[in-house]
């Protein structure tokens, strides 16, 4: 018997339905011919709690820390024991095992840890499925690989899980126990990804709270030129009081010049006209989709992920959604017309976009060199009746399909014009943009661009017809939203101060992964560290206090982003995981030494932030009241502070 172990039931069904022969159901499995397909339910196993290594660790004590397992153990998740027993039984009759986890690091871990935990010693093949439609699954079944090829990916995922456990268990216990000494009645959860994300929000909120607006002043003129009118803006020079962005800090110079300008004549002394060609936005990765869906439809990152999972698993309308890639395999290009025709035919908007596409074009999106374990999100080609979908599902499906259809549209061609005028020996600038070829732009709702300027000729005369001075004020940065926080997590190097580290992180950019970012945000909200105010995400008082009490490096992105770099080297170059974990343990000793009740007490006293929702405070209180009786739930929560389940992967 060949046994295929899928990551989840929906994938198992898609695989079983693509196999030849009559399909029959058994307990926890599907059988077609000599092949049996079974499944996991996400992670069937989890890292064992501390008391599995020593019963004394059931009690939370500072003198136990750091807890460092000698030999790592797993324990079945409570609701997974039945399915684990099914897989154990099926393995006894198998001659070959096929690993059919999702095509990513966590998917590799999820199935392989079960295979190894149950002691299978025979051959293992790897099945990679990005698309749940029958023809795509059949193609994948025809090209199974040796699972040994993915051993480095497994080692990286295993190292990530162990490192998250070490980091989350030890720091959460240290700060919770120190918090108890400081008078805080609640668990203080610390995780190597969630805490730097919280730090981003806390620092942004502090910038907003501490911001002191400063007035500045702008002077504009309306100019009559040979072929029309335009508005230009004064560029004050060095003799005037300016800030570091060249903004005028005193109204008097602008007001004095404004009195002299009405009717004044000048000349256009510099004209720069450039034609720009801009290719269509690439197909979506999950994070890029979450950013756009939050901006356009107000969907949280988790809502977008959940919608994508339904479109993938339930409706089979899109390819694997938890992708960090924005490119498509070159082999998909030949069938793109038929795929998109089927995907678009039942919706007026999509059909209109499809009919405007030119399938003789080839964009840079089709690039095998940029495709890794998975490719960009794309429609599968299954006919989509959007009237049968929820509104959010239809909206997201249109966005995903639009970005693929747009690859067959001409580039957007614009002419950008910058003009400099001299009037009364002062410099004025104007700029405008003219769309020459709209290309893909009509498919997208985009912000308004600068209006076009009238035709201009260098050296032509101009005359001031109107003038005005505007009083303005500097503005604080905007609070984070789901969209901007996801974008910050994608481009974390921008938030790193050390120039050398920033250069390194540009090659390994990203805090969290495509599949974890939404869950990280929701975890911080659930634990009362963040709160939503409309679209804004703000830190609570306890969230701010936690960041203030931790060593600065724990609340900043450098460490976890560099972790991803090291894990990438294990996955891609086959580096030995041992030095990575050894360095982490050494780091832990120093971090644990920084746990200080006095510092935490001051942080709690001086914390500024929003109030936690009452339901969150109640959960925290209930958690604390049960601490002395049992630490199993606490250990689970503290593990989730570092090592999340498959739903979030952190």
Short mmCIF file of C-alpha atoms in Angstrom, two decimals, residues 15-522:
data_model
loop_
_atom_site.label_atom_id
_atom_site.label_comp_id
_atom_site.label_asym_id
_atom_site.label_seq_id
_atom_site.Cartn_x
_atom_site.Cartn_y
_atom_site.Cartn_z
CA UNK A 15 -5.55 14.22 -3.87
CA UNK A 16 -7.87 11.22 -3.51
CA UNK A 17 -10.24 12.54 -6.19
CA UNK A 18 -7.31 12.91 -8.60
CA UNK A 19 -6.27 9.26 -8.22
CA UNK A 20 -7.44 6.57 -10.68
CA UNK A 21 -9.94 3.98 -9.58
CA UNK A 22 -13.04 3.85 -7.40
CA UNK A 23 -12.87 5.98 -4.26
CA UNK A 24 -14.09 4.62 -0.93
CA UNK A 25 -14.04 6.05 2.56
CA UNK A 26 -12.56 4.52 5.68
CA UNK A 27 -12.18 5.86 9.18
CA UNK A 28 -9.84 8.85 8.87
CA UNK A 29 -8.81 7.99 5.29
CA UNK A 30 -9.81 7.72 1.63
CA UNK A 31 -8.80 4.73 -0.50
CA UNK A 32 -8.36 4.58 -4.29
CA UNK A 33 -6.85 1.35 -5.63
CA UNK A 34 -3.63 0.55 -3.79
CA UNK A 35 -3.28 4.13 -2.49
CA UNK A 36 -4.66 5.32 0.84
CA UNK A 37 -4.87 9.03 1.58
CA UNK A 38 -5.05 10.19 5.18
CA UNK A 39 -4.56 13.57 6.75
CA UNK A 40 -3.36 15.67 9.63
CA UNK A 41 -5.55 18.33 11.22
CA UNK A 42 -2.95 21.04 11.19
CA UNK A 43 -0.30 20.17 13.78
CA UNK A 44 -1.12 16.82 15.40
CA UNK A 45 1.92 17.23 17.64
CA UNK A 46 3.25 20.09 19.70
CA UNK A 47 6.40 20.74 21.66
CA UNK A 48 6.09 19.03 25.02
CA UNK A 49 5.56 21.36 28.01
CA UNK A 50 8.39 21.94 30.47
CA UNK A 51 7.01 19.47 33.03
CA UNK A 52 7.38 16.67 30.46
CA UNK A 53 11.13 17.09 30.98
CA UNK A 54 10.97 17.48 34.76
CA UNK A 55 7.78 17.44 36.89
CA UNK A 56 9.28 20.23 38.99
CA UNK A 57 8.88 22.56 36.00
CA UNK A 58 5.11 22.44 36.40
CA UNK A 59 5.58 25.17 38.97
CA UNK A 60 6.82 28.48 37.57
CA UNK A 61 10.00 29.50 39.41
CA UNK A 62 12.77 31.88 38.45
CA UNK A 63 15.47 29.53 39.73
CA UNK A 64 14.41 26.95 37.12
CA UNK A 65 15.34 29.25 34.25
CA UNK A 66 16.53 28.78 31.63
CA UNK A 67 14.75 25.50 30.90
CA UNK A 68 16.89 23.71 28.28
CA UNK A 69 15.71 20.26 27.09
CA UNK A 70 18.47 17.72 26.49
CA UNK A 71 16.35 15.57 24.20
CA UNK A 72 13.36 17.22 22.57
CA UNK A 73 9.93 15.67 23.03
CA UNK A 74 6.57 16.03 21.33
CA UNK A 75 3.13 15.42 22.73
CA UNK A 76 -0.11 14.88 20.79
CA UNK A 77 -2.51 17.79 20.75
CA UNK A 78 -5.60 16.90 22.80
CA UNK A 79 -8.01 16.86 19.84
CA UNK A 80 -5.56 15.04 17.54
CA UNK A 81 -5.16 11.72 19.31
CA UNK A 82 -7.79 9.93 17.25
CA UNK A 83 -6.32 10.93 13.88
CA UNK A 84 -2.81 10.19 15.11
CA UNK A 85 -4.01 6.65 15.95
CA UNK A 86 -5.41 6.31 12.42
CA UNK A 87 -2.07 7.27 10.86
CA UNK A 88 -0.20 4.90 13.20
CA UNK A 89 -2.45 2.02 12.10
CA UNK A 90 -2.10 2.84 8.40
CA UNK A 91 1.68 3.09 8.61
CA UNK A 92 1.85 -0.53 9.78
CA UNK A 93 0.47 -1.68 6.41
CA UNK A 94 2.32 0.76 4.18
CA UNK A 95 5.19 -0.02 1.83
CA UNK A 96 5.71 3.60 0.79
CA UNK A 97 4.80 6.92 2.40
CA UNK A 98 4.14 10.17 0.55
CA UNK A 99 4.51 13.44 2.45
CA UNK A 100 1.82 15.85 1.21
CA UNK A 101 2.26 18.82 3.51
CA UNK A 102 1.79 22.35 2.21
CA UNK A 103 4.71 23.54 0.08
CA UNK A 104 6.40 25.66 2.73
CA UNK A 105 8.67 25.35 5.76
CA UNK A 106 5.88 24.76 8.24
CA UNK A 107 4.08 22.33 5.95
CA UNK A 108 7.28 20.30 5.73
CA UNK A 109 7.50 20.16 9.52
CA UNK A 110 3.86 19.39 10.16
CA UNK A 111 3.73 16.06 8.30
CA UNK A 112 7.34 14.97 8.71
CA UNK A 113 7.29 15.31 12.49
CA UNK A 114 4.33 12.89 12.55
CA UNK A 115 6.14 10.41 10.29
CA UNK A 116 9.23 10.51 12.49
CA UNK A 117 7.28 10.53 15.77
CA UNK A 118 5.49 7.32 14.74
CA UNK A 119 8.80 5.64 13.90
CA UNK A 120 8.43 5.09 10.13
CA UNK A 121 11.78 3.95 8.66
CA UNK A 122 10.78 3.20 5.06
CA UNK A 123 10.98 5.38 1.93
CA UNK A 124 9.23 8.77 1.87
CA UNK A 125 8.33 10.73 -1.26
CA UNK A 126 7.29 14.39 -1.40
CA UNK A 127 4.11 15.64 -3.10
CA UNK A 128 3.87 19.38 -3.64
CA UNK A 129 0.39 20.71 -4.42
CA UNK A 130 -0.21 24.41 -5.10
CA UNK A 131 -3.58 24.05 -6.83
CA UNK A 132 -6.45 21.83 -5.63
CA UNK A 133 -8.11 21.36 -9.03
CA UNK A 134 -7.95 17.82 -10.38
CA UNK A 135 -5.66 18.42 -13.44
CA UNK A 136 -3.14 20.32 -11.31
CA UNK A 137 -3.14 17.64 -8.59
CA UNK A 138 -2.72 14.91 -11.22
CA UNK A 139 0.31 16.75 -12.62
CA UNK A 140 1.78 16.95 -9.12
CA UNK A 141 1.16 13.24 -8.51
CA UNK A 142 3.06 12.46 -11.70
CA UNK A 143 6.21 14.18 -10.44
CA UNK A 144 6.81 13.01 -6.89
CA UNK A 145 10.22 13.83 -5.43
CA UNK A 146 12.41 12.22 -2.79
CA UNK A 147 11.52 13.76 0.56
CA UNK A 148 15.24 13.70 1.47
CA UNK A 149 15.63 16.69 -0.82
CA UNK A 150 13.56 18.69 1.66
CA UNK A 151 15.45 17.61 4.77
CA UNK A 152 17.14 21.03 5.13
CA UNK A 153 13.70 22.67 5.02
CA UNK A 154 12.54 20.33 7.78
CA UNK A 155 15.64 21.04 9.89
CA UNK A 156 15.02 24.78 9.54
CA UNK A 157 11.38 24.39 10.60
CA UNK A 158 12.38 22.12 13.49
CA UNK A 159 15.00 24.66 14.59
CA UNK A 160 12.43 27.44 14.39
CA UNK A 161 10.01 25.48 16.58
CA UNK A 162 12.67 24.68 19.17
CA UNK A 163 14.03 28.22 19.22
CA UNK A 164 10.54 29.67 19.61
CA UNK A 165 9.89 27.29 22.51
CA UNK A 166 13.14 28.22 24.24
CA UNK A 167 12.56 31.93 23.71
CA UNK A 168 8.85 31.98 24.52
CA UNK A 169 8.83 29.62 27.51
CA UNK A 170 11.82 31.14 29.28
CA UNK A 171 11.13 34.83 28.69
CA UNK A 172 7.39 34.51 29.32
CA UNK A 173 8.02 32.77 32.64
CA UNK A 174 10.73 35.23 33.61
CA UNK A 175 8.63 38.33 32.92
CA UNK A 176 5.43 36.85 34.35
CA UNK A 177 7.17 35.94 37.61
CA UNK A 178 8.96 39.28 37.73
CA UNK A 179 5.62 40.95 37.03
CA UNK A 180 4.12 39.13 40.01
CA UNK A 181 6.86 40.62 42.18
CA UNK A 182 6.04 44.04 40.71
CA UNK A 183 2.33 43.62 41.50
CA UNK A 184 1.01 42.68 38.05
CA UNK A 185 -1.72 40.05 38.11
CA UNK A 186 -1.43 38.41 34.69
CA UNK A 187 0.75 36.47 32.29
CA UNK A 188 3.26 38.62 30.38
CA UNK A 189 3.75 36.72 27.14
CA UNK A 190 6.98 37.26 25.21
CA UNK A 191 7.61 35.87 21.74
CA UNK A 192 10.40 36.36 19.25
CA UNK A 193 8.02 37.72 16.58
CA UNK A 194 4.99 39.02 18.45
CA UNK A 195 7.04 41.19 20.81
CA UNK A 196 8.97 43.10 18.11
CA UNK A 197 5.65 43.67 16.30
CA UNK A 198 4.24 45.08 19.53
CA UNK A 199 7.38 47.19 19.81
CA UNK A 200 6.71 48.72 16.38
CA UNK A 201 3.26 49.85 17.50
CA UNK A 202 4.42 51.08 20.92
CA UNK A 203 7.18 53.20 19.38
CA UNK A 204 4.81 54.61 16.76
CA UNK A 205 2.26 55.48 19.43
CA UNK A 206 4.97 57.18 21.48
CA UNK A 207 6.02 59.23 18.44
CA UNK A 208 2.41 60.31 17.94
CA UNK A 209 1.89 61.08 21.63
CA UNK A 210 5.15 63.03 21.97
CA UNK A 211 4.75 64.86 18.67
CA UNK A 212 4.72 68.64 18.93
CA UNK A 213 3.29 70.28 15.80
CA UNK A 214 5.25 73.12 14.28
CA UNK A 215 3.78 75.74 11.97
CA UNK A 216 5.18 76.23 8.48
CA UNK A 217 4.08 78.37 5.56
CA UNK A 218 3.73 77.94 1.81
CA UNK A 219 3.30 80.52 -0.92
CA UNK A 220 1.63 79.69 -4.24
CA UNK A 221 1.01 81.65 -7.40
CA UNK A 222 -1.36 81.10 -10.30
CA UNK A 223 0.47 81.82 -13.54
CA UNK A 224 -0.83 82.72 -16.97
CA UNK A 225 1.38 81.10 -19.63
CA UNK A 226 1.11 80.99 -23.42
CA UNK A 227 -1.30 78.03 -23.56
CA UNK A 228 -3.19 78.25 -20.32
CA UNK A 229 -2.89 78.49 -16.52
CA UNK A 230 -0.99 76.61 -13.86
CA UNK A 231 -0.16 76.81 -10.17
CA UNK A 232 3.46 77.03 -8.97
CA UNK A 233 4.99 77.01 -5.48
CA UNK A 234 7.68 79.26 -4.07
CA UNK A 235 11.01 77.62 -3.17
CA UNK A 236 12.45 79.75 -0.34
CA UNK A 237 16.24 79.99 -0.19
CA UNK A 238 18.78 79.72 2.60
CA UNK A 239 18.46 83.26 3.98
CA UNK A 240 15.02 82.29 5.29
CA UNK A 241 14.33 80.11 8.37
CA UNK A 242 13.84 76.56 7.05
CA UNK A 243 13.53 73.15 8.65
CA UNK A 244 15.46 70.07 7.49
CA UNK A 245 12.85 69.46 4.77
CA UNK A 246 13.08 72.95 3.36
CA UNK A 247 9.80 74.17 4.86
CA UNK A 248 9.49 77.85 5.72
CA UNK A 249 9.15 78.40 9.48
CA UNK A 250 8.26 82.10 9.45
CA UNK A 251 5.25 83.69 7.74
CA UNK A 252 6.80 87.12 7.25
CA UNK A 253 9.03 86.35 4.23
CA UNK A 254 6.13 84.70 2.40
CA UNK A 255 3.73 87.53 3.23
CA UNK A 256 6.23 90.17 2.15
CA UNK A 257 6.85 88.48 -1.20
CA UNK A 258 3.11 87.90 -1.73
CA UNK A 259 2.47 91.66 -1.55
CA UNK A 260 4.85 92.24 -4.48
CA UNK A 261 3.71 89.39 -6.71
CA UNK A 262 0.27 90.32 -8.14
CA UNK A 263 0.74 91.13 -11.83
CA UNK A 264 4.47 90.39 -11.72
CA UNK A 265 6.02 88.86 -14.82
CA UNK A 266 8.62 86.14 -15.01
CA UNK A 267 10.05 83.47 -17.24
CA UNK A 268 10.16 79.69 -17.51
CA UNK A 269 13.88 79.04 -17.23
CA UNK A 270 13.99 75.22 -16.78
CA UNK A 271 11.73 72.54 -18.21
CA UNK A 272 12.12 68.78 -17.64
CA UNK A 273 9.73 66.52 -19.54
CA UNK A 274 10.16 62.75 -19.14
CA UNK A 275 8.15 59.83 -20.45
CA UNK A 276 7.69 56.99 -17.95
CA UNK A 277 6.61 53.43 -18.72
CA UNK A 278 5.27 51.48 -15.76
CA UNK A 279 4.47 47.77 -15.93
CA UNK A 280 1.37 46.38 -14.25
CA UNK A 281 1.62 45.49 -10.55
CA UNK A 282 2.77 41.89 -10.14
CA UNK A 283 0.38 39.12 -9.08
CA UNK A 284 -0.16 39.03 -5.34
CA UNK A 285 1.71 37.39 -2.52
CA UNK A 286 -0.45 36.93 0.56
CA UNK A 287 1.01 39.91 2.43
CA UNK A 288 0.70 42.22 -0.59
CA UNK A 289 -2.94 41.15 -0.93
CA UNK A 290 -3.57 41.74 2.77
CA UNK A 291 -2.19 45.28 2.46
CA UNK A 292 -4.38 46.15 -0.53
CA UNK A 293 -7.49 44.44 0.89
CA UNK A 294 -7.14 46.39 4.13
CA UNK A 295 -6.80 49.68 2.26
CA UNK A 296 -9.59 49.08 -0.22
CA UNK A 297 -12.14 47.04 1.73
CA UNK A 298 -11.14 47.54 5.37
CA UNK A 299 -10.47 43.84 5.87
CA UNK A 300 -8.12 42.83 8.67
CA UNK A 301 -5.13 40.70 7.74
CA UNK A 302 -6.75 37.66 9.35
CA UNK A 303 -10.02 38.21 7.52
CA UNK A 304 -8.16 38.29 4.20
CA UNK A 305 -6.25 35.12 5.07
CA UNK A 306 -9.47 33.36 6.08
CA UNK A 307 -11.15 34.42 2.83
CA UNK A 308 -8.19 33.14 0.82
CA UNK A 309 -8.29 29.81 2.64
CA UNK A 310 -11.97 29.41 1.73
CA UNK A 311 -11.33 30.37 -1.89
CA UNK A 312 -8.53 27.77 -1.98
CA UNK A 313 -9.95 24.89 0.03
CA UNK A 314 -13.74 25.17 -0.19
CA UNK A 315 -14.26 26.80 -3.59
CA UNK A 316 -10.99 25.74 -5.30
CA UNK A 317 -10.92 29.05 -7.16
CA UNK A 318 -7.37 30.16 -6.33
CA UNK A 319 -3.98 28.54 -5.95
CA UNK A 320 -2.17 28.02 -2.63
CA UNK A 321 -2.61 31.33 -0.77
CA UNK A 322 0.09 31.34 1.92
CA UNK A 323 2.72 32.42 -0.57
CA UNK A 324 5.49 34.98 -0.24
CA UNK A 325 6.13 34.97 -4.01
CA UNK A 326 4.82 37.44 -6.61
CA UNK A 327 5.92 35.51 -9.70
CA UNK A 328 4.39 32.68 -11.73
CA UNK A 329 5.94 29.58 -13.34
CA UNK A 330 6.74 29.97 -17.02
CA UNK A 331 4.84 26.77 -17.84
CA UNK A 332 1.61 28.48 -16.73
CA UNK A 333 1.91 31.11 -19.46
CA UNK A 334 0.80 28.84 -22.30
CA UNK A 335 -2.46 28.00 -20.56
CA UNK A 336 -3.09 31.43 -19.07
CA UNK A 337 -5.66 32.48 -21.68
CA UNK A 338 -7.87 29.43 -21.10
CA UNK A 339 -7.42 29.60 -17.32
CA UNK A 340 -8.43 33.26 -17.18
CA UNK A 341 -11.28 32.83 -19.65
CA UNK A 342 -12.86 30.18 -17.43
CA UNK A 343 -12.21 32.19 -14.27
CA UNK A 344 -13.71 35.40 -15.70
CA UNK A 345 -16.64 34.21 -17.81
CA UNK A 346 -19.41 34.43 -15.17
CA UNK A 347 -18.68 37.95 -13.88
CA UNK A 348 -19.27 41.13 -15.90
CA UNK A 349 -16.32 42.99 -14.38
CA UNK A 350 -13.86 40.15 -14.84
CA UNK A 351 -15.14 39.37 -18.33
CA UNK A 352 -14.62 42.98 -19.37
CA UNK A 353 -11.05 42.90 -18.08
CA UNK A 354 -10.41 39.60 -19.84
CA UNK A 355 -11.73 40.87 -23.17
CA UNK A 356 -9.31 43.80 -23.05
CA UNK A 357 -6.26 41.58 -22.51
CA UNK A 358 -3.65 40.92 -25.19
CA UNK A 359 -2.36 37.38 -24.66
CA UNK A 360 0.53 37.85 -27.07
CA UNK A 361 2.19 39.92 -24.34
CA UNK A 362 4.56 38.46 -21.75
CA UNK A 363 5.30 40.33 -18.56
CA UNK A 364 8.17 39.83 -16.13
CA UNK A 365 5.74 38.00 -13.82
CA UNK A 366 6.45 34.71 -15.60
CA UNK A 367 9.85 33.84 -14.20
CA UNK A 368 10.92 30.40 -12.96
CA UNK A 369 14.03 31.88 -11.32
CA UNK A 370 11.86 33.90 -8.94
CA UNK A 371 9.50 31.02 -8.04
CA UNK A 372 10.42 28.94 -5.00
CA UNK A 373 8.30 26.40 -3.12
CA UNK A 374 5.17 28.22 -4.22
CA UNK A 375 4.17 30.88 -6.72
CA UNK A 376 1.99 33.97 -6.67
CA UNK A 377 -1.71 33.77 -5.98
CA UNK A 378 -3.69 33.11 -9.16
CA UNK A 379 -7.09 31.82 -10.26
CA UNK A 380 -7.18 28.09 -10.90
CA UNK A 381 -9.44 28.37 -13.94
CA UNK A 382 -12.46 26.84 -12.26
CA UNK A 383 -15.51 28.84 -13.41
CA UNK A 384 -16.37 31.31 -10.68
CA UNK A 385 -20.00 32.22 -10.00
CA UNK A 386 -19.35 35.22 -7.81
CA UNK A 387 -23.05 35.57 -6.95
CA UNK A 388 -22.67 32.41 -4.85
CA UNK A 389 -19.72 33.83 -2.89
CA UNK A 390 -19.75 36.10 0.12
CA UNK A 391 -18.99 39.71 -0.76
CA UNK A 392 -15.51 39.55 0.74
CA UNK A 393 -14.79 36.35 -1.18
CA UNK A 394 -15.91 37.93 -4.46
CA UNK A 395 -13.90 41.09 -3.78
CA UNK A 396 -10.72 39.15 -3.00
CA UNK A 397 -11.17 36.82 -5.99
CA UNK A 398 -11.54 39.83 -8.32
CA UNK A 399 -8.35 41.38 -6.92
CA UNK A 400 -6.33 38.18 -7.37
CA UNK A 401 -7.66 37.60 -10.88
CA UNK A 402 -7.25 41.25 -11.89
CA UNK A 403 -3.55 41.25 -11.04
CA UNK A 404 -2.98 38.23 -13.28
CA UNK A 405 -5.13 39.59 -16.14
CA UNK A 406 -3.20 42.88 -15.89
CA UNK A 407 -0.03 41.07 -16.96
CA UNK A 408 -1.54 41.00 -20.48
CA UNK A 409 -2.15 44.75 -20.67
CA UNK A 410 0.21 47.39 -22.08
CA UNK A 411 2.31 49.42 -19.66
CA UNK A 412 1.01 52.69 -18.28
CA UNK A 413 2.80 55.47 -20.16
CA UNK A 414 2.88 58.94 -18.63
CA UNK A 415 4.69 62.17 -19.27
CA UNK A 416 5.95 63.87 -16.11
CA UNK A 417 6.73 67.56 -16.45
CA UNK A 418 8.68 69.70 -13.98
CA UNK A 419 8.90 73.42 -14.61
CA UNK A 420 10.92 76.12 -12.82
CA UNK A 421 9.97 79.78 -13.11
CA UNK A 422 11.89 82.86 -12.02
CA UNK A 423 9.69 85.72 -10.82
CA UNK A 424 11.11 88.76 -9.04
CA UNK A 425 14.40 86.85 -8.67
CA UNK A 426 12.63 84.07 -6.77
CA UNK A 427 12.28 80.42 -7.79
CA UNK A 428 8.85 78.79 -8.25
CA UNK A 429 8.22 75.18 -9.21
CA UNK A 430 5.29 73.40 -10.84
CA UNK A 431 4.82 69.79 -11.76
CA UNK A 432 2.20 67.78 -13.60
CA UNK A 433 1.56 64.44 -15.19
CA UNK A 434 -0.20 63.47 -18.39
CA UNK A 435 -1.39 59.94 -19.17
CA UNK A 436 -0.31 59.05 -22.71
CA UNK A 437 -1.35 55.36 -22.68
CA UNK A 438 -3.60 54.18 -19.84
CA UNK A 439 -2.52 50.54 -20.28
CA UNK A 440 -3.43 48.51 -17.19
CA UNK A 441 -4.43 51.51 -15.07
CA UNK A 442 -8.22 51.34 -15.72
CA UNK A 443 -8.28 47.92 -14.01
CA UNK A 444 -7.11 49.50 -10.74
CA UNK A 445 -8.54 52.07 -8.39
CA UNK A 446 -5.56 54.30 -7.74
CA UNK A 447 -5.02 57.68 -6.16
CA UNK A 448 -5.29 60.77 -8.33
CA UNK A 449 -2.04 61.86 -9.88
CA UNK A 450 -0.86 65.42 -10.40
CA UNK A 451 -2.98 67.08 -13.13
CA UNK A 452 -1.25 67.79 -16.45
CA UNK A 453 0.38 71.15 -17.10
CA UNK A 454 -0.51 73.11 -20.24
CA UNK A 455 1.99 72.87 -23.13
CA UNK A 456 5.15 74.73 -22.13
CA UNK A 457 8.25 76.00 -23.91
CA UNK A 458 11.47 76.79 -22.11
CA UNK A 459 12.04 80.53 -22.05
CA UNK A 460 8.39 81.55 -22.40
CA UNK A 461 6.97 84.37 -20.31
CA UNK A 462 4.53 84.04 -17.43
CA UNK A 463 2.41 86.46 -15.39
CA UNK A 464 1.06 86.17 -11.84
CA UNK A 465 -2.75 86.30 -11.79
CA UNK A 466 -3.31 85.25 -8.18
CA UNK A 467 -1.25 84.58 -5.07
CA UNK A 468 -1.80 83.08 -1.65
CA UNK A 469 0.00 82.21 1.59
CA UNK A 470 -1.18 79.10 3.44
CA UNK A 471 -0.61 78.47 7.14
CA UNK A 472 0.14 74.80 7.66
CA UNK A 473 1.28 72.57 10.50
CA UNK A 474 3.56 69.55 10.63
CA UNK A 475 1.62 66.37 11.28
CA UNK A 476 2.46 63.35 13.42
CA UNK A 477 2.95 59.95 11.82
CA UNK A 478 -0.22 57.97 11.23
CA UNK A 479 -1.04 55.17 13.70
CA UNK A 480 -0.52 51.68 12.39
CA UNK A 481 -3.40 49.91 10.67
CA UNK A 482 -3.60 46.27 9.60
CA UNK A 483 -2.39 47.35 6.16
CA UNK A 484 0.54 49.47 7.30
CA UNK A 485 1.59 47.01 10.03
CA UNK A 486 1.62 44.10 7.57
CA UNK A 487 3.64 46.29 5.19
CA UNK A 488 6.06 47.15 8.00
CA UNK A 489 6.48 43.46 8.80
CA UNK A 490 7.18 42.77 5.11
CA UNK A 491 9.79 45.54 4.93
CA UNK A 492 11.24 45.40 8.40
CA UNK A 493 14.69 46.62 7.33
CA UNK A 494 13.22 50.12 7.10
CA UNK A 495 12.74 50.08 10.87
CA UNK A 496 16.29 49.03 11.69
CA UNK A 497 18.68 51.76 12.78
CA UNK A 498 22.00 49.95 12.31
CA UNK A 499 23.06 50.57 8.70
CA UNK A 500 25.06 47.34 8.39
CA UNK A 501 22.22 45.22 9.74
CA UNK A 502 19.77 47.09 7.50
CA UNK A 503 21.79 46.21 4.41
CA UNK A 504 21.85 42.55 5.44
CA UNK A 505 18.13 42.44 6.14
CA UNK A 506 17.22 43.79 2.71
CA UNK A 507 18.17 40.36 1.38
CA UNK A 508 16.17 38.54 4.08
CA UNK A 509 13.39 41.05 4.61
CA UNK A 510 10.38 40.20 6.66
CA UNK A 511 9.17 39.86 10.24
CA UNK A 512 7.10 36.71 10.46
CA UNK A 513 5.95 34.86 7.35
CA UNK A 514 3.06 35.18 4.92
CA UNK A 515 1.03 32.70 6.94
CA UNK A 516 1.87 34.07 10.41
CA UNK A 517 1.50 37.84 10.11
CA UNK A 518 -2.27 37.99 10.41
CA UNK A 519 -2.23 35.61 13.38
CA UNK A 520 0.48 37.62 15.13
CA UNK A 521 -1.65 40.77 14.99
CA UNK A 522 -4.72 38.90 16.24
#
